[in-house]
Coordinates of C-alpha atoms in Angstrom, one line a residue:
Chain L
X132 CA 12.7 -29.8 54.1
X133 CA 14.1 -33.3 53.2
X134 CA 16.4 -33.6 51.2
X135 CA 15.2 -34.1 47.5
X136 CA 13.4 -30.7 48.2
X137 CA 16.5 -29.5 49.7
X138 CA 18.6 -30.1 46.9
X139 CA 16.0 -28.5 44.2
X140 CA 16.0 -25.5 46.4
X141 CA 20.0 -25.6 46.2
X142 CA 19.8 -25.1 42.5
X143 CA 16.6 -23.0 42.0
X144 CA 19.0 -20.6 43.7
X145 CA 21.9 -21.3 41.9
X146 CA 20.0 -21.0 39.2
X147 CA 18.5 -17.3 39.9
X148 CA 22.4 -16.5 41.0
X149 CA 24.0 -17.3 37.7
X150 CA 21.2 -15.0 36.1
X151 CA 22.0 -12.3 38.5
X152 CA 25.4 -12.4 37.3
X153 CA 24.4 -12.8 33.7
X154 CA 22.5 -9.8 34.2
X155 CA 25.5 -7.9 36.2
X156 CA 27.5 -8.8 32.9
X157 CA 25.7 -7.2 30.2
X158 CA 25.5 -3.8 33.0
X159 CA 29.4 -4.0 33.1
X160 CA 29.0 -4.3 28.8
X161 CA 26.8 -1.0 29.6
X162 CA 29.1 0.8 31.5
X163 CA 32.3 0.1 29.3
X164 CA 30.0 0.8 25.7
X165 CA 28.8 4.4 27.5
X166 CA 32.2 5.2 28.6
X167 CA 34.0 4.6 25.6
X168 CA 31.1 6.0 23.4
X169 CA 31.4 9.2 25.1
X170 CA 35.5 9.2 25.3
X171 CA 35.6 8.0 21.7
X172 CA 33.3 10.1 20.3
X173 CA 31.5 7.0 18.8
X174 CA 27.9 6.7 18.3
X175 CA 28.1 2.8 17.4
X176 CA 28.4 2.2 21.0
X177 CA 26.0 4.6 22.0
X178 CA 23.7 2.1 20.3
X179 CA 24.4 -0.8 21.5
X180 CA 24.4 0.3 25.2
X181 CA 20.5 0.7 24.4
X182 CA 20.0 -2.4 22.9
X183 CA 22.1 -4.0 25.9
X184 CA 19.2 -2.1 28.0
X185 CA 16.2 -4.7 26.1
X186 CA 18.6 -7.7 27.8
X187 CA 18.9 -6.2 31.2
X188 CA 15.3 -5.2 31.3
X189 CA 14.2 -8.4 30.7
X190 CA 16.6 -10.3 33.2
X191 CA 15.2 -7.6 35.6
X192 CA 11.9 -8.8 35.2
X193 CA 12.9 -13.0 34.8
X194 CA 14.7 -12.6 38.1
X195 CA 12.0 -10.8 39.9
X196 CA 9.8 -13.4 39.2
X197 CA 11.7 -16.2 39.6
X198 CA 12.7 -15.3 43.5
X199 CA 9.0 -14.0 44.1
X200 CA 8.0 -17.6 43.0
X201 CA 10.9 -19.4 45.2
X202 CA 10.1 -17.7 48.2
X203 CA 6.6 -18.7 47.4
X204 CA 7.0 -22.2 46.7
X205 CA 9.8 -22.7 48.9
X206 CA 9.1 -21.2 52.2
X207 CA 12.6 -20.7 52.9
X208 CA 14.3 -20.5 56.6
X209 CA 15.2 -16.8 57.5
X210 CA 18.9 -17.1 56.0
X211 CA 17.7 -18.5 52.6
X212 CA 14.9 -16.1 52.4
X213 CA 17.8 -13.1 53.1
X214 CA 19.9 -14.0 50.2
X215 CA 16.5 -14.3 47.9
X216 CA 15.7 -10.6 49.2
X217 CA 19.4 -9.5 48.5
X218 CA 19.0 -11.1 44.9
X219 CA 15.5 -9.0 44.5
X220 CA 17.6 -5.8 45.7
X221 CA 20.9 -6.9 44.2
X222 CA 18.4 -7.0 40.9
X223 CA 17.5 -3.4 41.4
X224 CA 20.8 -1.6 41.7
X225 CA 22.2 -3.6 38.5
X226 CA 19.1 -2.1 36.5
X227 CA 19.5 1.2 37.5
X228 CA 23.3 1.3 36.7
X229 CA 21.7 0.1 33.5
X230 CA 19.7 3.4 33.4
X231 CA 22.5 5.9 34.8
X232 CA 24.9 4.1 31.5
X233 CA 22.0 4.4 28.8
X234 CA 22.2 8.5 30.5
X235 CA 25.4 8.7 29.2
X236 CA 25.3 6.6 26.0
X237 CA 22.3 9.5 25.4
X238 CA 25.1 12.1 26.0
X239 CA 27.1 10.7 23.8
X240 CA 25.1 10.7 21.6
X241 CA 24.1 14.1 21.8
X242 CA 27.7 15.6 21.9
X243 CA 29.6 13.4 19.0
X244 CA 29.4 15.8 16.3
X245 CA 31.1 18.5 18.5
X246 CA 35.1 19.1 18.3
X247 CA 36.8 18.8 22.1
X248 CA 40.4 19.0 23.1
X249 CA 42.0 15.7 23.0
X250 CA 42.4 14.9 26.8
X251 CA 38.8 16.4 27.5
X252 CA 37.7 12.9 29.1
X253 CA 40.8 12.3 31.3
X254 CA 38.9 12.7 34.4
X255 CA 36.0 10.6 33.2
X256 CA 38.4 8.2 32.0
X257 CA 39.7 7.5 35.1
X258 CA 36.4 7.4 37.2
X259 CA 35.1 5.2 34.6
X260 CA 38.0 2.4 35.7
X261 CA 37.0 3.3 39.1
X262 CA 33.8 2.6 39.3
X263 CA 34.1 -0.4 36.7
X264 CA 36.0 -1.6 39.0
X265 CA 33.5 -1.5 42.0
X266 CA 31.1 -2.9 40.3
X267 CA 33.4 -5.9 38.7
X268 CA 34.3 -6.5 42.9
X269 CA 30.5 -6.1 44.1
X270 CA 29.5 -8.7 41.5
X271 CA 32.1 -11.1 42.5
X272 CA 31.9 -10.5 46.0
X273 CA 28.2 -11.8 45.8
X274 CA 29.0 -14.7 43.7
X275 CA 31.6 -16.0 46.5
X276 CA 29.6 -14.0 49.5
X277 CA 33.1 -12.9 50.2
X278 CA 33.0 -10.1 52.9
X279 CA 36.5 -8.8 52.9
X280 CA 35.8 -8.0 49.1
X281 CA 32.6 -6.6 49.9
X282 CA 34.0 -4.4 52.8
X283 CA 36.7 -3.3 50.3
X284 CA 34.3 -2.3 48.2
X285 CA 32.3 -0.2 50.4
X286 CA 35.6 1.7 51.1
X287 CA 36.5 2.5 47.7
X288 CA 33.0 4.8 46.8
X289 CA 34.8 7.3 48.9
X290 CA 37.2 7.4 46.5
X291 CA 35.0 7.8 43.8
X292 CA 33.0 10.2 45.6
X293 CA 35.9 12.4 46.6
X294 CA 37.1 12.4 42.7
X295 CA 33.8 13.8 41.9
X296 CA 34.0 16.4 43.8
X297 CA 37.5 17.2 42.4
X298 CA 36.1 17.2 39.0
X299 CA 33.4 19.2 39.7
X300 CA 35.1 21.9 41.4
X301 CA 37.6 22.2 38.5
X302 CA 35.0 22.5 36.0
X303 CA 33.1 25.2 38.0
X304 CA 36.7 26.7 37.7
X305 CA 36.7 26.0 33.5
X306 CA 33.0 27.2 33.0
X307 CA 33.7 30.8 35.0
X308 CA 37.2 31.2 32.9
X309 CA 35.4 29.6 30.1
X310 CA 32.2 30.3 29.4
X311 CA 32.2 29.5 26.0
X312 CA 33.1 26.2 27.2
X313 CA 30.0 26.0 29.4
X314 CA 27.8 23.1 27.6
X315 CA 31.0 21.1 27.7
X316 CA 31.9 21.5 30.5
X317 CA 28.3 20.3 31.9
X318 CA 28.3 17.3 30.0
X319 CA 31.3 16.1 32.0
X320 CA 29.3 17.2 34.9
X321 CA 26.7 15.2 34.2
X322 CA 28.8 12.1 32.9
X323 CA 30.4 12.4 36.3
X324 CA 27.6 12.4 38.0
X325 CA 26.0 9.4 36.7
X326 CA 29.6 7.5 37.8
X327 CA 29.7 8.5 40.9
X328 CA 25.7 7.3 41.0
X329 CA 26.9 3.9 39.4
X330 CA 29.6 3.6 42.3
X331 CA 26.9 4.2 44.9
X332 CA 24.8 1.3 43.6
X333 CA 28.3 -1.0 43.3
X334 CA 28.2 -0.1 47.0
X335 CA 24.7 -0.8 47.8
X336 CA 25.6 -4.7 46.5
X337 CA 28.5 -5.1 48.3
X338 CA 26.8 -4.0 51.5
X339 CA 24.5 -6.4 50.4
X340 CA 27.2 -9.0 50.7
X341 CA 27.8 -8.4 54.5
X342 CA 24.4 -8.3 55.4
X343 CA 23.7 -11.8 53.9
X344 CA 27.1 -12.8 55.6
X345 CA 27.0 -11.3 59.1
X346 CA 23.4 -11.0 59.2
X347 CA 23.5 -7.4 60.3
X348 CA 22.9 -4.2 58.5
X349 CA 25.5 -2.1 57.5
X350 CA 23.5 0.4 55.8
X351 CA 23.2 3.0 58.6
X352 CA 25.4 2.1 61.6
X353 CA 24.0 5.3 63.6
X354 CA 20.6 4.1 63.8
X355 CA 21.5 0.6 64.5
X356 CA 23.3 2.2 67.6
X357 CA 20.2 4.8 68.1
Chain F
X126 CA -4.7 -20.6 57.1
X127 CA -6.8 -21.1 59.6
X128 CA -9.3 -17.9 60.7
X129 CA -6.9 -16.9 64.0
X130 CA -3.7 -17.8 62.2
X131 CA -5.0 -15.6 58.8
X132 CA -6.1 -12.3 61.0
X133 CA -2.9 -12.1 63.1
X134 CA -1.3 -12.2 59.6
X135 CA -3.9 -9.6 58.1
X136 CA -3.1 -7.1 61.5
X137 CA 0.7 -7.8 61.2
X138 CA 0.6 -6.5 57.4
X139 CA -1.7 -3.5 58.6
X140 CA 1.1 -2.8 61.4
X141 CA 4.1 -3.1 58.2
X142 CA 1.9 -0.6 55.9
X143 CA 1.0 1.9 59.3
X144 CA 5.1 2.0 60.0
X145 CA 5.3 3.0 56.1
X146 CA 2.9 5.3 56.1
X147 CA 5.4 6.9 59.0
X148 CA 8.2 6.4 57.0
X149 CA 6.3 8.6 53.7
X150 CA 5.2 11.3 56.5
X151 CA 9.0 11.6 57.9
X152 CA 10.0 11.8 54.4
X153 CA 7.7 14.4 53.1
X154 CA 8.7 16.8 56.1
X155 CA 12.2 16.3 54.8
X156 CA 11.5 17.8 51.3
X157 CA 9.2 20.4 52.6
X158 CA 12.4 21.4 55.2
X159 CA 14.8 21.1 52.5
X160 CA 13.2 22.8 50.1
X161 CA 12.4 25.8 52.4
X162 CA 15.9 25.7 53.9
X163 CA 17.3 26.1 50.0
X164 CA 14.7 29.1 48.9
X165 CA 14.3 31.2 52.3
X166 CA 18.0 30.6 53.3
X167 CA 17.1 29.1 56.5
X168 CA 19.5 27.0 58.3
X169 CA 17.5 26.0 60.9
X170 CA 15.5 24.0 58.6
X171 CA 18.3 22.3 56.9
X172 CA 19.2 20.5 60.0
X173 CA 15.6 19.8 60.6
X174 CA 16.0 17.6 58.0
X175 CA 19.0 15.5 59.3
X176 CA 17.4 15.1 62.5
X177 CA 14.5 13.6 60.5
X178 CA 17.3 11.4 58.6
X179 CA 18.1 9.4 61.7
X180 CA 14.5 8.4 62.5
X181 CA 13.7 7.7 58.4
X182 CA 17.2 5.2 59.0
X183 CA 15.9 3.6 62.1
X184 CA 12.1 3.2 60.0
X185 CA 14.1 1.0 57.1
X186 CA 15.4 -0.7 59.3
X187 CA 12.7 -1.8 61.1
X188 CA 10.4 -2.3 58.4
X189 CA 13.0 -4.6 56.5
X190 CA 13.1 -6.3 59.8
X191 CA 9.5 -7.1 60.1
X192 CA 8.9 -7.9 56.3
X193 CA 11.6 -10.4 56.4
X194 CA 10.3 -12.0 59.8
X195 CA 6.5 -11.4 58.3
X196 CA 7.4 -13.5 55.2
X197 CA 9.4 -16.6 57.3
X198 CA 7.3 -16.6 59.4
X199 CA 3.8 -16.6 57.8
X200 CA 4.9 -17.7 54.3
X201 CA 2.3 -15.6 52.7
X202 CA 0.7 -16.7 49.4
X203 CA 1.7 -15.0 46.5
X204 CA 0.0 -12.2 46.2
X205 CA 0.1 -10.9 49.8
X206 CA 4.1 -12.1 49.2
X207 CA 4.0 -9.2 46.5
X208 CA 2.8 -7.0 48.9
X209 CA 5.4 -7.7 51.5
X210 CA 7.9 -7.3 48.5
X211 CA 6.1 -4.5 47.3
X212 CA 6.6 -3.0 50.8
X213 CA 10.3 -3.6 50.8
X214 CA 10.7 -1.8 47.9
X215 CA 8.8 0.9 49.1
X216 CA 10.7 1.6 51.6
X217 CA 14.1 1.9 49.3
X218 CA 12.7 4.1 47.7
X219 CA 11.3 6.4 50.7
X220 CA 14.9 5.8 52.3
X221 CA 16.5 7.4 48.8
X222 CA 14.0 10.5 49.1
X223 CA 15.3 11.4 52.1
X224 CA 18.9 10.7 50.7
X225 CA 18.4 13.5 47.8
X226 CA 16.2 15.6 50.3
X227 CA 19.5 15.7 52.7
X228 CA 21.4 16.4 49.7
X229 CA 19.3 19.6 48.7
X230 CA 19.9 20.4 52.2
X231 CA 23.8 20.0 52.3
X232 CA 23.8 22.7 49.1
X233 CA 21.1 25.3 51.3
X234 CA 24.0 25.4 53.9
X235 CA 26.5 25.4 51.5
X236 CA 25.1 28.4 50.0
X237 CA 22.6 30.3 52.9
X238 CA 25.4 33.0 53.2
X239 CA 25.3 33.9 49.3
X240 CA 23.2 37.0 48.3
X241 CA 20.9 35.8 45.7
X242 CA 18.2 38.1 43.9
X243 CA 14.7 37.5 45.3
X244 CA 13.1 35.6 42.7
X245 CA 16.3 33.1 41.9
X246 CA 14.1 29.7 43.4
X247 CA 11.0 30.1 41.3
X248 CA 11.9 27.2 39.1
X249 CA 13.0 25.2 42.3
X250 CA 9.8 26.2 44.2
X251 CA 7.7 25.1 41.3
X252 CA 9.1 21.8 41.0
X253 CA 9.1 21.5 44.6
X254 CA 5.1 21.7 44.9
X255 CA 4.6 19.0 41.5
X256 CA 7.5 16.4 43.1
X257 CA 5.3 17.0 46.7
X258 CA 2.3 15.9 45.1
X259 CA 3.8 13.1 43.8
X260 CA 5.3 11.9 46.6
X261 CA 1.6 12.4 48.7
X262 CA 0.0 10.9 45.9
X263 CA 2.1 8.0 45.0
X264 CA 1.8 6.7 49.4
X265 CA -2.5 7.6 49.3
X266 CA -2.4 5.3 46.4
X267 CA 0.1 2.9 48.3
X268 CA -2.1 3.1 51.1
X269 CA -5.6 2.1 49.7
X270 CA -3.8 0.2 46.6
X271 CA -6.0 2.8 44.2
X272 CA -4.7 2.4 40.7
X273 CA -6.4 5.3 39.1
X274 CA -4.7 7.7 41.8
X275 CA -1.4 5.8 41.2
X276 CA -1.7 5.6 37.1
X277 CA -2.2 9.5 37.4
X278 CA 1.5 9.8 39.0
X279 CA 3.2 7.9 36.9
X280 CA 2.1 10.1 34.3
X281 CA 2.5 13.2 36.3
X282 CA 6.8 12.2 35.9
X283 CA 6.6 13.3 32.5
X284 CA 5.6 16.2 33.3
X285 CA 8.6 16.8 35.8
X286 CA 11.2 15.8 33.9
X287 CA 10.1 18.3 31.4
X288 CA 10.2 20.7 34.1
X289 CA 13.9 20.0 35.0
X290 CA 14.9 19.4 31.2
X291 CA 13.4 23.2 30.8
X292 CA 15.5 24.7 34.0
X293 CA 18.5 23.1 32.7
X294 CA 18.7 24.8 29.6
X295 CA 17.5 28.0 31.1
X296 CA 20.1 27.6 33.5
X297 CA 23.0 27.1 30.6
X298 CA 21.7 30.0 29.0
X299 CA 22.4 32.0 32.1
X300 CA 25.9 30.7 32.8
X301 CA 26.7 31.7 29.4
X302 CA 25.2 35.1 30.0
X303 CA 27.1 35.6 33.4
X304 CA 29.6 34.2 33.9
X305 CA 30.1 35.6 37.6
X306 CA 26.4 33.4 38.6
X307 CA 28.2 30.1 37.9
X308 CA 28.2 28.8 41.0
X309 CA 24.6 30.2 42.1
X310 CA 23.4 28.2 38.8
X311 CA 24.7 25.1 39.2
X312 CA 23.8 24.9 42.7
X313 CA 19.7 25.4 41.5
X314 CA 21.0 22.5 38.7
X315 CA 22.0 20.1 41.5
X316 CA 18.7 21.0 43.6
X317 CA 16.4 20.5 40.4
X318 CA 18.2 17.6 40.0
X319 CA 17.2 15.9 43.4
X320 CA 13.6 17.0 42.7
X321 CA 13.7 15.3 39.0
X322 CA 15.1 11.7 41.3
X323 CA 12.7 12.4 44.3
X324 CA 9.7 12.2 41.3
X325 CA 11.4 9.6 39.8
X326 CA 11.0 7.3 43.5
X327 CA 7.7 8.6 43.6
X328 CA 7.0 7.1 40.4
X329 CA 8.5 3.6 41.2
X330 CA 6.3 3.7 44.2
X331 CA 3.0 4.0 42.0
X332 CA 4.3 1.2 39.8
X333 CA 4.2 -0.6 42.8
X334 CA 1.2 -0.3 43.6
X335 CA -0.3 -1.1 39.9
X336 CA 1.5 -4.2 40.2
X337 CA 0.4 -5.2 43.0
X338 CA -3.1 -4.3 41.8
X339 CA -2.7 -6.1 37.9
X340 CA -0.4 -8.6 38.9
X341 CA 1.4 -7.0 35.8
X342 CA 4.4 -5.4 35.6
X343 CA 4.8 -2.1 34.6
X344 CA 8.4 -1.5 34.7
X345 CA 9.2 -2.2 30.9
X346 CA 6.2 -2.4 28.9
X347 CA 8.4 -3.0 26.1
X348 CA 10.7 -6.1 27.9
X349 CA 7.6 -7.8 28.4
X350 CA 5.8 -7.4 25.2
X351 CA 9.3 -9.3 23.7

């Protein structure tokens, strides 16, 4: 490439990287809205976590194309053509934590006009910080290909994992003292769930990140050893 | 293009869509196993299914590996750029299959010491043969890029999720019942659950195929009509 070419390549991808993290934005809007929604008991932002959805879906689509076309036009070198790939699949986890927040806004919405115990949400409370969090750190550690970050990141869904399996446990505890308290009780299951979902895909970015970086795949170290 | 140059490309892709073909076979062993590990007890076939996990690692793996190089190296056109994207995907989502089928499998061990009455799977088994279909249908369509085949599986979903949405609240009406089958319920919750995501990947790999097919995207209908 000389370097005219070179240098409209430069920003075509700079380009498709500021819409990735325009896109990981308004998901970060959607995880916050579906927390609090569900917390707060407030259908307001129930709603607009499903019109955030509109946005994201059509950033989904923009950015698809727009790489598909680069790749295309561009014929970039192997490196180049990774960090297009990792946009396309970067692209992919942000929508679906799109879908896994519009699951709880949904919740939400479905549970509001029920009366709960104050500190009913403490647990989701605190795994929604986590995982916001790990998604905040994957996004930035993509914007600045920073691999300390990224490996930080990768670490922390243990965490997140580990306090889902706390939470469960204790509310398989609540529902057989409680059974009255069953459907509750499920619906911080399943609002748990899609968190600890939400962290997976936060790690799936970040790993991401060191593949682009090291150029080797950390996504199943066994069978790169097999 | 030249003739040579275009049917070393055309035998290279046929290699990429044999190796996924693999990958779907592996993957639909590892539901079968899992499934029949959760409903006859059998721990024998749970494991089956995380020896089949190492090979379906080492599969995305290589097939990433060969798109990527496929797509340097040739720097196919558009459309058979879409396929090798297409493939990519394709392969995420087998990969994630044999995530949830491995997770259905972790609760079969879990719980294969538990005396459960005879009949407690029927929901599970039924969902298990419609999410098999899908998954069998969704790589035959992959395979000869047949939209009808793949149109017909992306409505079959529905279908599904109406399937788990109907165990779900059967299964909350239980707990309330008794109590004492807490545990034994939500562990037929998480399985259906896995089956609802396995359909779900199954789906995304017929939309694939249709838009590889139409050259349209089918993701959000909506998105692109705004």
């Amino acid at each position: 490439m000389n370097k005219h070419i070179s240098e409209q390549f430069d920003e075509e991808l700079q380009i498709t990287r500021n819409l990735l993290m325009e896109m990981g934005g308004l998901v970060e809007q959607q995880i916050q809205n579906a927390c609090a929604s569900l917390i707060g008991q407030d259908e307001e932002r129930a709603r607009r976590v499903m019109e955030l959805e509109k946005r994201v879906n059509q950033l989904e689509l923009e950015l698809d194309d727009q790489c598909i076309q680069i790749i295309a036009r561009r014929q970039p070198a192997a490196s180049d053509l990774r960090m297009m790939i990792s946009v396309l699949r970067a692209v992919t986890d942000l929508e679906r934590i799109g879908d896994e927040s519009e699951r709880i806004a949904k919740m939400a919405l479905a549970v509001s006009h029920l009366e709960y115990p104050r500190d009913h949400y403490a647990d989701v409370r605190a795994m929604n910080e986590q995982v916001a969090a790990m998604v905040s750190g994957a996004l930035d550690a993509f914007a600045r290909t920073d691999v300390a970050t990224a490996e930080s990141i990768i670490r922390a869904d243990e965490a997140v994992d580990n306090a889902y399996r706390d939470i469960l446990k204790r509310l398989i505890a609540d529902m057989q003292q409680q059974p009255a308290a069953i459907e509750l009780s499920l619906n911080i299951t399943w609002a748990a769930r899609a968190l600890e979902r939400i962290g997976d895909h936060a790690k799936n970015i970040a790993e991401y990140v060191v593949y682009l970086v090291r150029g080797e795949d950390v996504r199943h170290p066994k069978a790169n050893k097999g």
